[in-house]
């Protein structure tokens, strides 16, 4: 399929200005009227812009839109959109309502301050009619701005704002094209888009969980967060000053092993200084690597099944493009300095000590581990049975087989963090991390669960072998049967 020409920002603004049916308001707070400027610069704005405004003073802003808990927030954005859109309808319906598709664009932004000490982010949204007199539709995004100067951030804000308005009018029937167009004339390095939400009758069949996943696919962000109800969550709000427990996996489906790993990690993690149960966020994390199939294509129905299964247990879900754990830890440090616990199996721990993964770092594995453990992060390691190595042979995880088979276990048949043997030249490094409690063995695990593997469960589900139900939590079994997930045949 041939790539479509990317229109300049001014060309997009001009096409909107030249469309006599489009008429609306631009309300911007926090970084100048950068979006409105494009429409005024290209000419013809009198046919498009009913009003352009910016209420910088907090008292003025509160009088117009009402108070919000935070001025740069989703709540504030929606108050702005609601107020300005209702004014359009109230004042112009009689004179322009039969011929015009009304719209309101709003943004509330914290651009780089003089000292450079603030978080540079913002909320942008457009409320628009698809035809005169119709009910409105909304498209909202949350952005983080990475340019180093206020001037460059203002420029980037103006570009993405025009892209958002243009996309709402001309690309909203093709969500893939819409998402791609957000980066037109901007790329994905200057602005991160970590949340995207469509609402309104036109978007009834649009699943916002998939839309946010596509932001990760297309490089607009490296991670998206879903809350316990499966709704998109802004990480800065959900993770702010929280302790975090994270379990990484494929979760096809969540098994009793996953639950025991989490349970035993929580018990030990909550004993640590500075950790409070009430202020701890539990995340199940999936990487893009374990979402993609053999042909590097994501099965969105499979993705939604995993989300639904995890949220049925009352847990949040993080989907990230951070294969290396040190990148994941740096992501969390944007939002919190509290302790972080990552629970892993032995097979994942062996991968962390595979030097090939760090060829792109000047300092190699030393740099990677230094960046990972530098700021109050621990890895809690769940043991495995040596008999489980057979399972890994069958799925051809060849890099780990030799190390697993060569493990010397002093007690029973377990490979634990304490008995793990890594490559000879890395063993002293491993022992250092273990003895200084950066790597923490998990104790009191349920050994009866060691022969549970997701791959076997999926096979039994599709074959109608009901014994799989004993290997997963009751809530998971219920949702699989009710929703007929993973080819469950049902009655």
Short mmCIF file of C-alpha atoms in Angstrom, two decimals:
data_model
loop_
_atom_site.label_atom_id
_atom_site.label_comp_id
_atom_site.label_asym_id
_atom_site.label_seq_id
_atom_site.Cartn_x
_atom_site.Cartn_y
_atom_site.Cartn_z
CA UNK A 1 0.00 0.00 0.00
CA UNK A 2 1.44 3.34 -1.09
CA UNK A 3 2.26 5.83 1.66
CA UNK A 4 0.09 8.93 1.63
CA UNK A 5 1.76 12.32 1.42
CA UNK A 6 2.24 13.97 4.80
CA UNK A 7 0.60 17.37 4.78
CA UNK A 8 2.39 20.27 6.46
CA UNK A 9 0.88 21.66 9.63
CA UNK A 10 -0.12 24.87 7.88
CA UNK A 11 -1.70 22.91 5.03
CA UNK A 12 -3.83 20.98 7.51
CA UNK A 13 -4.93 24.19 9.21
CA UNK A 14 -5.75 25.80 5.85
CA UNK A 15 -7.86 22.83 4.72
CA UNK A 16 -9.93 23.18 7.88
CA UNK A 17 -10.22 26.95 7.42
CA UNK A 18 -11.37 26.50 3.84
CA UNK A 19 -14.15 24.11 4.86
CA UNK A 20 -17.09 26.44 5.49
CA UNK A 21 -18.96 23.82 7.51
CA UNK A 22 -16.38 23.62 10.30
CA UNK A 23 -16.76 26.25 13.00
CA UNK A 24 -15.56 26.27 16.57
CA UNK A 25 -13.59 27.47 19.57
CA UNK A 26 -9.94 27.08 20.54
CA UNK A 27 -9.22 27.30 24.28
CA UNK A 28 -5.61 26.87 25.44
CA UNK A 29 -4.00 27.15 28.85
CA UNK A 30 -0.34 26.77 29.72
CA UNK A 31 1.89 27.21 26.67
CA UNK A 32 0.55 30.11 24.64
CA UNK A 33 -2.07 29.89 21.93
CA UNK A 34 0.12 27.77 19.73
CA UNK A 35 -2.62 25.75 18.07
CA UNK A 36 -4.77 28.79 17.35
CA UNK A 37 -1.73 30.57 15.89
CA UNK A 38 -1.56 28.10 13.00
CA UNK A 39 -5.16 28.77 12.01
CA UNK A 40 -4.67 32.55 12.13
CA UNK A 41 -1.31 32.42 10.31
CA UNK A 42 -2.53 30.53 7.23
CA UNK A 43 -5.49 32.83 6.59
CA UNK A 44 -9.22 32.22 6.36
CA UNK A 45 -9.63 31.75 10.12
CA UNK A 46 -12.72 34.00 10.19
CA UNK A 47 -14.64 31.16 8.59
CA UNK A 48 -13.49 28.62 11.19
CA UNK A 49 -12.71 30.24 14.55
CA UNK A 50 -15.65 31.53 16.54
CA UNK A 51 -13.43 32.31 19.53
CA UNK A 52 -9.86 31.83 20.66
CA UNK A 53 -9.00 32.28 24.32
CA UNK A 54 -6.59 31.53 27.11
CA UNK A 55 -7.37 32.00 30.80
CA UNK A 56 -3.93 31.83 32.45
CA UNK A 57 -4.79 33.32 35.82
CA UNK A 58 -6.14 30.62 38.13
CA UNK A 59 -8.96 32.77 39.47
CA UNK A 60 -10.11 33.69 35.96
CA UNK A 61 -9.86 30.06 34.91
CA UNK A 62 -11.81 28.84 37.95
CA UNK A 63 -14.54 31.40 37.35
CA UNK A 64 -14.94 30.22 33.76
CA UNK A 65 -14.54 26.45 34.09
CA UNK A 66 -14.99 25.73 37.79
CA UNK A 67 -12.36 24.39 40.16
CA UNK A 68 -10.45 21.17 39.52
CA UNK A 69 -8.20 19.15 41.79
CA UNK A 70 -5.38 19.69 39.29
CA UNK A 71 -5.15 22.30 36.58
CA UNK A 72 -3.34 19.98 34.18
CA UNK A 73 -5.67 16.99 34.30
CA UNK A 74 -8.23 15.03 32.33
CA UNK A 75 -10.91 16.50 34.59
CA UNK A 76 -9.84 20.03 33.69
CA UNK A 77 -9.76 19.26 29.98
CA UNK A 78 -13.33 17.98 30.05
CA UNK A 79 -14.57 21.00 31.97
CA UNK A 80 -13.03 23.21 29.29
CA UNK A 81 -14.53 21.18 26.43
CA UNK A 82 -17.96 21.08 28.05
CA UNK A 83 -18.09 24.80 28.82
CA UNK A 84 -16.87 26.00 25.44
CA UNK A 85 -18.96 23.54 23.43
CA UNK A 86 -22.14 24.44 25.31
CA UNK A 87 -21.49 28.13 24.62
CA UNK A 88 -21.18 27.38 20.90
CA UNK A 89 -24.50 25.54 20.86
CA UNK A 90 -26.22 28.18 23.00
CA UNK A 91 -25.04 31.20 21.00
CA UNK A 92 -24.77 29.94 17.44
CA UNK A 93 -27.26 27.10 16.95
CA UNK A 94 -29.95 29.35 15.51
CA UNK A 95 -27.68 31.22 13.10
CA UNK A 96 -25.19 28.53 12.10
CA UNK A 97 -26.50 25.22 13.46
CA UNK A 98 -28.13 24.01 10.24
CA UNK A 99 -25.00 24.35 8.13
CA UNK A 100 -22.09 24.06 10.56
CA UNK A 101 -20.39 21.13 12.25
CA UNK A 102 -19.37 22.73 15.53
CA UNK A 103 -16.16 21.81 17.35
CA UNK A 104 -14.20 22.81 20.41
CA UNK A 105 -10.49 22.20 20.87
CA UNK A 106 -8.95 22.58 24.33
CA UNK A 107 -5.61 21.96 25.96
CA UNK A 108 -4.27 22.40 29.46
CA UNK A 109 -0.50 22.13 29.57
CA UNK A 110 2.49 22.48 31.87
CA UNK A 111 5.32 23.53 29.54
CA UNK A 112 8.90 23.91 30.74
CA UNK A 113 9.14 26.59 33.43
CA UNK A 114 11.96 29.11 33.79
CA UNK A 115 13.87 26.88 36.23
CA UNK A 116 13.27 23.69 34.26
CA UNK A 117 12.02 21.88 37.36
CA UNK A 118 8.49 20.87 36.35
CA UNK A 119 6.99 17.82 34.66
CA UNK A 120 6.29 18.89 31.07
CA UNK A 121 3.01 17.34 30.04
CA UNK A 122 -0.53 18.17 29.03
CA UNK A 123 -4.03 17.10 28.05
CA UNK A 124 -5.47 17.88 24.62
CA UNK A 125 -8.96 17.15 23.36
CA UNK A 126 -11.40 17.94 20.60
CA UNK A 127 -15.20 17.72 20.83
CA UNK A 128 -16.82 17.75 17.42
CA UNK A 129 -19.94 17.04 15.42
CA UNK A 130 -19.78 14.72 12.41
CA UNK A 131 -22.72 16.50 10.78
CA UNK A 132 -24.76 19.62 11.61
CA UNK A 133 -27.00 19.15 14.63
CA UNK A 134 -25.56 15.76 15.62
CA UNK A 135 -24.44 14.73 19.08
CA UNK A 136 -20.76 15.47 19.73
CA UNK A 137 -17.84 13.04 19.81
CA UNK A 138 -14.63 13.39 21.81
CA UNK A 139 -11.01 12.45 21.18
CA UNK A 140 -8.61 13.07 24.08
CA UNK A 141 -4.87 12.52 24.38
CA UNK A 142 -2.28 12.92 27.11
CA UNK A 143 1.21 14.01 26.11
CA UNK A 144 4.67 14.39 27.62
CA UNK A 145 6.97 16.97 26.03
CA UNK A 146 10.67 16.13 25.68
CA UNK A 147 12.09 19.29 24.05
CA UNK A 148 14.54 21.12 26.30
CA UNK A 149 13.23 24.66 25.84
CA UNK A 150 9.83 26.24 26.37
CA UNK A 151 9.87 27.65 22.84
CA UNK A 152 10.39 24.24 21.23
CA UNK A 153 7.70 22.71 23.44
CA UNK A 154 5.25 25.40 22.36
CA UNK A 155 6.08 24.69 18.74
CA UNK A 156 5.54 20.93 19.19
CA UNK A 157 2.28 21.56 21.02
CA UNK A 158 0.98 23.65 18.13
CA UNK A 159 1.81 20.90 15.64
CA UNK A 160 0.21 18.04 17.54
CA UNK A 161 -2.85 20.16 18.32
CA UNK A 162 -3.45 20.80 14.62
CA UNK A 163 -2.81 17.11 13.91
CA UNK A 164 -5.46 16.18 16.48
CA UNK A 165 -8.10 18.53 15.04
CA UNK A 166 -7.34 17.53 11.45
CA UNK A 167 -7.41 13.84 12.37
CA UNK A 168 -10.78 14.21 14.10
CA UNK A 169 -12.35 15.70 10.97
CA UNK A 170 -10.62 13.75 8.20
CA UNK A 171 -9.19 10.52 9.63
CA UNK A 172 -11.52 9.39 12.41
CA UNK A 173 -12.97 6.62 10.21
CA UNK A 174 -9.52 5.01 10.09
CA UNK A 175 -8.08 4.88 13.61
CA UNK A 176 -4.73 3.49 12.42
CA UNK A 177 -4.28 6.45 10.05
CA UNK A 178 -5.46 8.80 12.79
CA UNK A 179 -2.86 7.54 15.28
CA UNK A 180 -0.07 7.68 12.71
CA UNK A 181 -1.01 11.26 11.78
CA UNK A 182 -0.46 12.48 15.35
CA UNK A 183 3.27 12.33 14.61
CA UNK A 184 3.11 14.21 11.29
CA UNK A 185 5.84 16.90 11.05
CA UNK A 186 6.85 15.97 14.58
CA UNK A 187 8.00 12.36 14.83
CA UNK A 188 7.82 10.42 18.08
CA UNK A 189 10.94 11.76 19.84
CA UNK A 190 9.72 15.26 20.73
CA UNK A 191 6.34 14.34 22.18
CA UNK A 192 5.18 11.16 23.86
CA UNK A 193 1.48 10.26 23.60
CA UNK A 194 0.72 7.80 26.39
CA UNK A 195 -3.08 7.91 26.40
CA UNK A 196 -5.72 8.07 23.66
CA UNK A 197 -9.47 7.92 24.18
CA UNK A 198 -12.34 8.00 21.70
CA UNK A 199 -15.94 8.49 22.83
CA UNK A 200 -19.30 9.04 21.15
CA UNK A 201 -21.71 7.07 18.97
CA UNK A 202 -19.38 7.10 15.97
CA UNK A 203 -16.78 5.26 18.06
CA UNK A 204 -19.05 2.61 19.59
CA UNK A 205 -16.99 -0.16 18.03
CA UNK A 206 -13.62 1.39 18.90
CA UNK A 207 -11.95 -0.31 21.88
CA UNK A 208 -9.79 2.28 23.63
CA UNK A 209 -7.66 -0.49 25.15
CA UNK A 210 -6.51 -1.43 21.66
CA UNK A 211 -6.05 2.23 20.68
CA UNK A 212 -3.63 2.79 23.56
CA UNK A 213 -1.81 -0.44 22.72
CA UNK A 214 -1.32 0.88 19.20
CA UNK A 215 0.42 3.93 20.66
CA UNK A 216 3.09 1.53 21.92
CA UNK A 217 3.15 -0.34 18.60
CA UNK A 218 3.73 2.84 16.62
CA UNK A 219 6.37 4.23 18.98
CA UNK A 220 4.41 7.12 20.52
CA UNK A 221 5.06 5.74 23.99
CA UNK A 222 6.85 2.82 25.58
CA UNK A 223 4.14 1.85 28.06
CA UNK A 224 0.40 2.08 28.69
CA UNK A 225 -1.46 1.31 31.90
CA UNK A 226 -4.90 -0.25 32.39
CA UNK A 227 -6.73 -0.12 35.72
CA UNK A 228 -8.74 -2.86 37.44
CA UNK A 229 -11.77 -2.07 35.26
CA UNK A 230 -9.72 -2.32 32.06
CA UNK A 231 -9.82 1.44 31.54
CA UNK A 232 -6.85 3.46 30.35
CA UNK A 233 -5.00 5.03 33.26
CA UNK A 234 -2.58 7.94 33.28
CA UNK A 235 0.61 6.58 34.96
CA UNK A 236 1.49 9.89 36.62
CA UNK A 237 -1.77 9.69 38.59
CA UNK A 238 -1.87 5.95 39.29
CA UNK A 239 1.79 5.49 40.30
CA UNK A 240 2.54 8.81 41.96
CA UNK A 241 4.56 8.21 45.15
CA UNK A 242 3.48 4.55 45.25
CA UNK A 243 5.49 1.44 46.08
CA UNK A 244 5.20 -1.00 43.19
CA UNK A 245 5.13 -4.77 42.88
CA UNK A 246 5.43 -5.98 39.29
CA UNK A 247 5.06 -9.45 37.84
CA UNK A 248 6.04 -9.95 34.20
CA UNK A 249 4.57 -12.75 32.12
CA UNK A 250 2.51 -13.75 29.11
CA UNK A 251 -0.59 -14.55 31.21
CA UNK A 252 -2.22 -16.82 28.61
CA UNK A 253 -3.94 -17.32 31.02
CA UNK A 254 -3.07 -16.30 34.59
CA UNK A 255 -2.30 -19.51 36.50
CA UNK A 256 -2.10 -20.50 40.14
CA UNK A 257 1.69 -20.27 39.79
CA UNK A 258 1.40 -16.58 38.86
CA UNK A 259 -0.80 -15.98 41.89
CA UNK A 260 1.55 -17.82 44.27
CA UNK A 261 4.52 -15.85 42.91
CA UNK A 262 2.70 -12.62 43.62
CA UNK A 263 1.45 -13.72 47.03
CA UNK A 264 4.87 -14.81 48.31
CA UNK A 265 6.53 -11.70 46.88
CA UNK A 266 4.01 -9.45 48.63
CA UNK A 267 4.61 -11.13 51.97
CA UNK A 268 8.35 -10.45 51.78
CA UNK A 269 8.10 -7.06 50.06
CA UNK A 270 5.76 -5.64 52.73
CA UNK A 271 8.39 -6.36 55.39
CA UNK A 272 10.78 -3.89 53.81
CA UNK A 273 11.34 -0.45 55.30
CA UNK A 274 9.25 2.28 53.68
CA UNK A 275 6.63 -0.09 52.23
CA UNK A 276 2.98 0.29 53.21
CA UNK A 277 0.31 -2.08 51.96
CA UNK A 278 -2.22 0.73 51.47
CA UNK A 279 0.25 2.66 49.30
CA UNK A 280 1.42 -0.25 47.13
CA UNK A 281 0.34 -0.74 43.52
CA UNK A 282 0.39 -4.26 42.04
CA UNK A 283 0.97 -4.50 38.28
CA UNK A 284 0.86 -7.47 35.92
CA UNK A 285 3.15 -6.54 33.04
CA UNK A 286 3.25 -7.85 29.48
CA UNK A 287 5.91 -6.79 27.01
CA UNK A 288 5.27 -6.21 23.33
CA UNK A 289 7.59 -9.15 22.68
CA UNK A 290 5.28 -11.62 24.43
CA UNK A 291 2.19 -10.11 22.79
CA UNK A 292 3.50 -10.59 19.26
CA UNK A 293 3.16 -13.90 17.49
CA UNK A 294 5.69 -15.66 15.31
CA UNK A 295 5.09 -13.20 12.47
CA UNK A 296 5.48 -10.20 14.83
CA UNK A 297 1.78 -9.37 14.53
CA UNK A 298 -0.41 -8.79 17.58
CA UNK A 299 -3.64 -10.74 17.90
CA UNK A 300 -5.86 -8.05 19.44
CA UNK A 301 -8.57 -10.50 20.53
CA UNK A 302 -5.93 -12.51 22.37
CA UNK A 303 -4.62 -9.29 23.93
CA UNK A 304 -8.10 -8.33 25.17
CA UNK A 305 -8.59 -11.83 26.57
CA UNK A 306 -5.42 -11.45 28.65
CA UNK A 307 -6.51 -8.01 29.87
CA UNK A 308 -9.95 -9.31 30.86
CA UNK A 309 -8.51 -12.30 32.71
CA UNK A 310 -6.06 -10.16 34.72
CA UNK A 311 -8.60 -7.47 35.58
CA UNK A 312 -11.09 -10.14 36.66
CA UNK A 313 -8.66 -10.72 39.54
CA UNK A 314 -8.71 -7.03 40.45
CA UNK A 315 -5.21 -6.17 39.20
CA UNK A 316 -3.83 -3.42 37.01
CA UNK A 317 -2.06 -4.22 33.73
CA UNK A 318 1.02 -2.56 32.27
CA UNK A 319 1.94 -3.18 28.63
CA UNK A 320 5.45 -2.01 27.82
CA UNK A 321 8.13 -2.00 25.17
CA UNK A 322 10.79 -2.30 27.89
CA UNK A 323 12.35 -5.70 27.39
CA UNK A 324 15.33 -4.73 29.57
CA UNK A 325 14.39 -4.31 33.21
CA UNK A 326 16.68 -1.30 33.72
CA UNK A 327 14.55 0.66 31.22
CA UNK A 328 11.42 -0.38 33.07
CA UNK A 329 12.86 0.78 36.40
CA UNK A 330 13.78 4.17 34.90
CA UNK A 331 10.21 4.49 33.61
CA UNK A 332 8.82 3.98 37.13
CA UNK A 333 11.26 6.51 38.56
CA UNK A 334 9.46 9.24 36.61
CA UNK A 335 6.56 8.83 39.02
CA UNK A 336 7.81 7.44 42.33
CA UNK A 337 10.91 7.06 44.49
CA UNK A 338 9.30 4.43 46.70
CA UNK A 339 10.56 0.81 46.82
CA UNK A 340 9.93 -1.38 43.78
CA UNK A 341 9.74 -5.17 43.83
CA UNK A 342 9.91 -7.24 40.65
CA UNK A 343 8.93 -10.91 40.94
CA UNK A 344 10.56 -13.31 38.48
CA UNK A 345 11.05 -16.98 37.80
CA UNK A 346 14.49 -18.59 37.57
CA UNK A 347 14.27 -18.70 33.77
CA UNK A 348 13.80 -14.90 33.61
CA UNK A 349 16.70 -14.36 36.02
CA UNK A 350 18.99 -16.40 33.77
CA UNK A 351 17.97 -14.16 30.85
CA UNK A 352 18.98 -11.07 32.83
CA UNK A 353 22.49 -12.49 33.06
CA UNK A 354 22.72 -13.07 29.31
CA UNK A 355 25.31 -10.52 28.15
CA UNK A 356 24.04 -10.55 24.56
CA UNK A 357 21.09 -8.43 25.59
CA UNK A 358 23.39 -5.55 26.52
CA UNK A 359 25.58 -5.30 23.42
CA UNK A 360 24.13 -1.84 22.75
CA UNK A 361 25.41 -0.48 26.08
CA UNK A 362 28.97 0.81 26.39
CA UNK A 363 29.19 -0.66 29.88
CA UNK A 364 27.49 -3.93 28.93
CA UNK A 365 25.91 -5.98 31.69
CA UNK A 366 27.62 -3.91 34.42
CA UNK A 367 25.93 -0.76 33.15
CA UNK A 368 22.57 -2.52 32.82
CA UNK A 369 22.61 -3.94 36.34
CA UNK A 370 23.92 -0.68 37.78
CA UNK A 371 21.04 1.25 36.21
CA UNK A 372 18.56 -1.38 37.35
CA UNK A 373 19.51 -1.62 41.01
CA UNK A 374 20.68 1.92 41.70
CA UNK A 375 17.45 3.16 43.23
CA UNK A 376 15.68 0.99 45.79
CA UNK A 377 14.71 -1.90 43.50
CA UNK A 378 14.76 -5.58 44.42
CA UNK A 379 14.11 -8.71 42.39
CA UNK A 380 12.21 -11.48 44.17
CA UNK A 381 13.05 -14.85 42.62
CA UNK A 382 10.55 -17.72 42.56
CA UNK A 383 12.20 -21.17 42.46
CA UNK A 384 11.57 -23.89 39.94
CA UNK A 385 11.89 -27.65 39.78
CA UNK A 386 14.70 -29.20 37.74
CA UNK A 387 12.03 -31.41 36.21
CA UNK A 388 10.59 -28.25 34.62
CA UNK A 389 13.64 -28.01 32.37
CA UNK A 390 11.96 -30.59 30.13
CA UNK A 391 9.23 -28.09 29.50
CA UNK A 392 11.73 -25.47 28.33
CA UNK A 393 13.41 -27.99 26.07
CA UNK A 394 10.10 -28.61 24.36
CA UNK A 395 9.57 -24.93 23.64
CA UNK A 396 13.17 -24.58 22.48
CA UNK A 397 14.43 -21.91 24.86
CA UNK A 398 17.92 -23.17 24.07
CA UNK A 399 19.87 -20.35 25.72
CA UNK A 400 18.66 -21.39 29.15
CA UNK A 401 18.66 -25.16 28.85
CA UNK A 402 22.38 -25.73 29.48
CA UNK A 403 22.41 -23.51 32.55
CA UNK A 404 19.27 -25.09 33.95
CA UNK A 405 20.55 -28.60 33.46
CA UNK A 406 23.89 -27.78 35.07
CA UNK A 407 22.40 -26.40 38.29
CA UNK A 408 23.64 -28.03 41.49
CA UNK A 409 20.75 -28.31 43.91
CA UNK A 410 21.56 -29.17 47.50
CA UNK A 411 17.97 -29.57 48.69
CA UNK A 412 15.30 -31.62 47.03
CA UNK A 413 14.99 -30.89 43.34
CA UNK A 414 14.74 -27.11 43.31
CA UNK A 415 16.68 -24.41 41.52
CA UNK A 416 16.53 -21.33 43.75
CA UNK A 417 18.14 -17.91 43.76
CA UNK A 418 20.54 -19.24 46.37
CA UNK A 419 21.59 -22.30 44.37
CA UNK A 420 21.60 -20.76 40.90
CA UNK A 421 24.90 -20.98 39.04
CA UNK A 422 25.47 -18.41 36.30
CA UNK A 423 28.41 -18.22 33.89
CA UNK A 424 31.72 -18.48 35.71
CA UNK A 425 32.94 -14.94 34.97
CA UNK A 426 29.61 -13.52 36.23
CA UNK A 427 29.26 -15.64 39.36
CA UNK A 428 31.00 -13.14 41.68
CA UNK A 429 28.76 -10.36 40.36
CA UNK A 430 25.72 -12.55 40.98
CA UNK A 431 26.87 -13.37 44.51
CA UNK A 432 27.33 -9.66 45.24
CA UNK A 433 23.75 -8.89 44.22
CA UNK A 434 22.42 -11.85 46.19
CA UNK A 435 24.32 -11.12 49.40
CA UNK A 436 23.38 -7.44 49.33
CA UNK A 437 19.69 -8.29 48.89
CA UNK A 438 19.22 -6.81 45.43
CA UNK A 439 18.22 -10.34 44.45
CA UNK A 440 15.95 -11.94 47.06
CA UNK A 441 14.98 -15.64 47.14
CA UNK A 442 11.26 -16.32 47.56
CA UNK A 443 10.51 -18.81 50.33
CA UNK A 444 7.45 -20.83 51.32
CA UNK A 445 6.24 -21.30 47.75
CA UNK A 446 3.67 -23.95 46.87
CA UNK A 447 5.73 -26.73 45.30
CA UNK A 448 2.62 -28.57 44.11
CA UNK A 449 2.22 -25.88 41.43
CA UNK A 450 5.61 -26.37 39.76
CA UNK A 451 4.26 -28.51 36.94
CA UNK A 452 1.69 -25.93 35.78
CA UNK A 453 2.50 -24.35 32.41
CA UNK A 454 0.33 -21.96 30.41
CA UNK A 455 1.04 -23.81 27.17
CA UNK A 456 -0.44 -27.03 28.59
CA UNK A 457 -3.47 -25.17 29.92
CA UNK A 458 -4.21 -23.60 26.52
CA UNK A 459 -4.08 -27.00 24.88
CA UNK A 460 -6.47 -28.49 27.43
CA UNK A 461 -8.87 -25.53 27.06
CA UNK A 462 -9.15 -25.97 23.31
CA UNK A 463 -9.45 -29.78 23.60
CA UNK A 464 -12.24 -29.63 26.17
CA UNK A 465 -10.15 -31.26 28.92
CA UNK A 466 -11.70 -29.77 32.08
CA UNK A 467 -8.66 -30.56 34.24
CA UNK A 468 -7.22 -27.15 33.28
CA UNK A 469 -9.65 -25.51 35.71
CA UNK A 470 -7.66 -26.80 38.69
CA UNK A 471 -4.58 -24.91 37.47
CA UNK A 472 -6.10 -21.41 37.41
CA UNK A 473 -7.96 -19.18 39.90
CA UNK A 474 -11.73 -19.68 39.98
CA UNK A 475 -12.35 -16.17 38.60
CA UNK A 476 -10.12 -16.92 35.63
CA UNK A 477 -11.85 -20.23 34.90
CA UNK A 478 -15.22 -18.51 35.05
CA UNK A 479 -14.38 -15.74 32.58
CA UNK A 480 -12.73 -18.19 30.16
CA UNK A 481 -15.88 -20.34 30.10
CA UNK A 482 -18.37 -17.47 29.96
CA UNK A 483 -16.47 -15.60 27.25
CA UNK A 484 -15.26 -18.78 25.49
CA UNK A 485 -11.70 -17.48 25.44
CA UNK A 486 -8.79 -19.30 23.78
CA UNK A 487 -11.07 -21.62 21.79
CA UNK A 488 -12.94 -22.94 24.81
CA UNK A 489 -15.60 -25.15 23.21
CA UNK A 490 -18.28 -24.65 25.85
CA UNK A 491 -21.37 -26.78 25.99
#
